[in-house]
Amino acid sequence: RSPSGQGARTLAPAMANEANKKLLLKNQAYLARLLYQILSCNAIYCVYRVWYQWDSFSRWHITGELLMLCLYFAMYRFLASAASPRHAPLAQGGALISAGSDLDSKGVIEYTWDLLYTTMFVQLATGLLSDWFALVAVVPPCIGFYYAWTQYVYPWISKPDELDAAQEASKKQKVKYGRAR
């Protein structure tokens, strides 16, 4: 018996759930760090571009900043929802069932991180260096279009229609009879 008076069986689920707890803490740390990075990028952009470079600040810059904020919000919400934990009902103890997706995983989550870092680069580079760096924001959609075209669209539209064996046999017979006449 353990010192708490409970058997050794109650320790097994707690130890088995330890990986979920570590993943939950890691995901929360990632999201907190990401929020600080987003806020820092926006603060640097606003202080430098709006305050010091007010003479060159135009409606295009306001539109770009609003677009960046929308992108940040959408990508942060996506990552936060992917990393959101699931708990058991309180009537059953409220234990952690799942810590959510790992924010280090491959696939769509990795692409979201890439888009976030690209957005941060574009915002800081256009704010501090030159407005021409906004063209870098065109690269990810072009890459997405290229992969969509080569992986899905082109193979789908270039695939010939398949005729079944009976149609091919009747087609060959028509050709044979047509030549005989």
XYZ file of C-alpha atoms in Angstrom:
181
model
C 0.000 0.000 0.000
C 1.084 3.552 -0.717
C 1.455 6.117 2.093
C -1.781 7.808 1.060
C -3.696 4.639 1.787
C -4.560 3.936 -1.830
C -3.357 0.952 -3.776
C -0.711 1.005 -6.497
C -3.417 0.806 -9.151
C -4.294 4.493 -8.836
C -0.733 5.517 -9.711
C -0.795 3.886 -13.147
C -3.386 6.235 -14.738
C -1.678 9.295 -13.293
C 1.656 8.193 -14.711
C 0.076 7.266 -18.046
C -1.440 10.739 -18.266
C 1.917 12.407 -17.576
C 2.739 12.687 -21.290
C -0.542 14.545 -21.888
C 0.244 16.945 -19.061
C 3.721 17.640 -20.451
C 2.286 18.203 -23.926
C -0.339 20.544 -22.497
C 2.320 22.612 -20.712
C 4.510 22.675 -23.827
C 1.610 23.811 -26.022
C 0.664 26.534 -23.541
C 4.271 27.761 -23.506
C 4.352 27.815 -27.335
C 1.119 29.789 -27.516
C 2.260 32.269 -24.860
C 5.570 32.795 -26.678
C 3.726 33.196 -29.985
C 1.422 35.817 -28.486
C 4.440 37.783 -27.223
C 6.061 37.563 -30.657
C 2.921 38.810 -32.407
C 2.489 41.667 -29.954
C 6.175 42.575 -30.256
C 6.056 42.662 -34.060
C 2.966 44.862 -33.993
C 4.459 47.165 -31.364
C 7.704 47.586 -33.311
C 5.777 48.229 -36.533
C 3.432 50.752 -34.955
C 6.116 52.623 -33.022
C 8.545 52.905 -35.906
C 6.291 53.114 -38.956
C 3.456 55.139 -37.512
C 5.332 57.309 -35.079
C 8.679 57.960 -36.755
C 7.671 57.536 -40.391
C 4.278 59.256 -40.248
C 4.948 61.274 -43.412
C 5.064 58.108 -45.528
C 2.253 56.303 -43.703
C -0.753 55.943 -46.026
C -4.045 54.105 -46.361
C -2.188 51.220 -47.966
C -0.152 50.811 -44.799
C -3.296 50.876 -42.681
C -4.891 48.270 -44.960
C -1.754 46.117 -44.794
C -1.618 46.355 -41.005
C -5.289 45.372 -40.721
C -4.683 42.444 -43.073
C -1.699 41.350 -40.970
C -3.812 41.542 -37.813
C -6.516 39.393 -39.423
C -3.901 36.842 -40.516
C -2.352 36.775 -37.060
C -5.753 36.312 -35.438
C -6.801 33.498 -37.787
C -3.524 31.591 -37.484
C -3.316 32.031 -33.709
C -6.907 30.825 -33.282
C -6.173 27.823 -35.505
C -3.126 26.848 -33.444
C -4.973 27.480 -30.172
C -7.898 25.300 -31.264
C -5.531 22.549 -32.428
C -3.789 22.619 -29.055
C -6.933 22.886 -26.950
C -7.171 20.145 -24.314
C -10.155 17.921 -23.638
C -11.191 17.182 -20.081
C -13.578 14.625 -18.678
C -16.839 15.978 -17.257
C -16.616 17.315 -13.717
C -18.980 14.587 -12.553
C -16.302 12.080 -13.565
C -13.443 13.988 -11.956
C -12.526 16.449 -14.741
C -9.351 14.552 -15.628
C -7.319 15.447 -18.695
C -8.336 13.200 -21.567
C -6.305 14.735 -24.385
C -3.784 17.570 -24.430
C -4.661 18.478 -28.011
C -2.413 18.268 -31.041
C 1.302 18.664 -30.677
C 2.317 22.057 -32.046
C 5.586 20.513 -33.265
C 3.802 18.072 -35.558
C 4.121 17.987 -39.323
C 1.465 18.904 -41.840
C -0.974 21.774 -41.588
C 0.338 22.904 -38.199
C 3.848 23.174 -39.610
C 2.552 25.185 -42.579
C 0.738 27.497 -40.162
C 4.002 28.145 -38.301
C 5.682 28.901 -41.639
C 2.941 31.366 -42.542
C 3.191 33.025 -39.137
C 6.931 33.541 -39.432
C 6.553 34.787 -43.011
C 3.892 37.247 -41.863
C 6.157 38.478 -39.052
C 9.044 38.923 -41.491
C 6.888 40.827 -43.974
C 5.500 43.093 -41.278
C 8.890 43.948 -39.794
C 10.651 44.270 -43.147
C 7.984 46.563 -44.614
C 7.896 48.594 -41.433
C 11.635 48.998 -40.990
C 13.241 48.582 -44.419
C 11.118 48.987 -47.529
C 7.560 48.623 -48.721
C 8.801 46.298 -51.468
C 9.140 43.488 -48.923
C 5.356 43.189 -49.057
C 5.911 41.186 -52.238
C 7.312 38.361 -50.084
C 3.744 37.832 -48.864
C 2.887 36.618 -52.379
C 5.287 33.662 -52.143
C 3.242 31.319 -49.850
C 0.049 31.520 -51.959
C 2.123 30.878 -55.097
C 3.697 27.810 -53.498
C 0.244 26.617 -52.402
C -1.110 27.107 -55.923
C 1.856 25.214 -57.401
C 1.383 22.237 -55.068
C -2.389 22.212 -55.581
C -1.884 22.304 -59.349
C 0.796 19.599 -59.549
C -0.713 17.281 -56.940
C -4.450 17.556 -57.540
C -5.733 19.746 -60.346
C -3.497 18.795 -63.283
C -3.635 15.030 -62.664
C -7.406 15.287 -62.343
C -8.010 17.275 -65.548
C -5.401 15.462 -67.640
C -6.624 11.962 -66.778
C -8.337 10.409 -69.809
C -11.770 8.937 -69.390
C -11.563 5.201 -68.902
C -13.748 3.083 -71.136
C -14.837 -0.263 -69.883
C -13.812 -3.448 -71.688
C -17.223 -3.949 -73.372
C -17.161 -0.496 -74.951
C -13.618 -1.020 -76.226
C -14.525 -4.410 -77.738
C -17.576 -2.996 -79.537
C -15.480 -0.065 -80.773
C -12.892 -2.479 -82.253
C -15.638 -4.508 -83.951
C -17.124 -1.384 -85.552
C -13.749 -0.444 -86.871
C -13.176 -3.924 -88.287
C -16.569 -4.027 -89.980
C -16.187 -0.500 -91.194
C -12.930 -1.365 -92.976
C -14.300 -4.528 -94.508
C -16.972 -2.720 -96.482
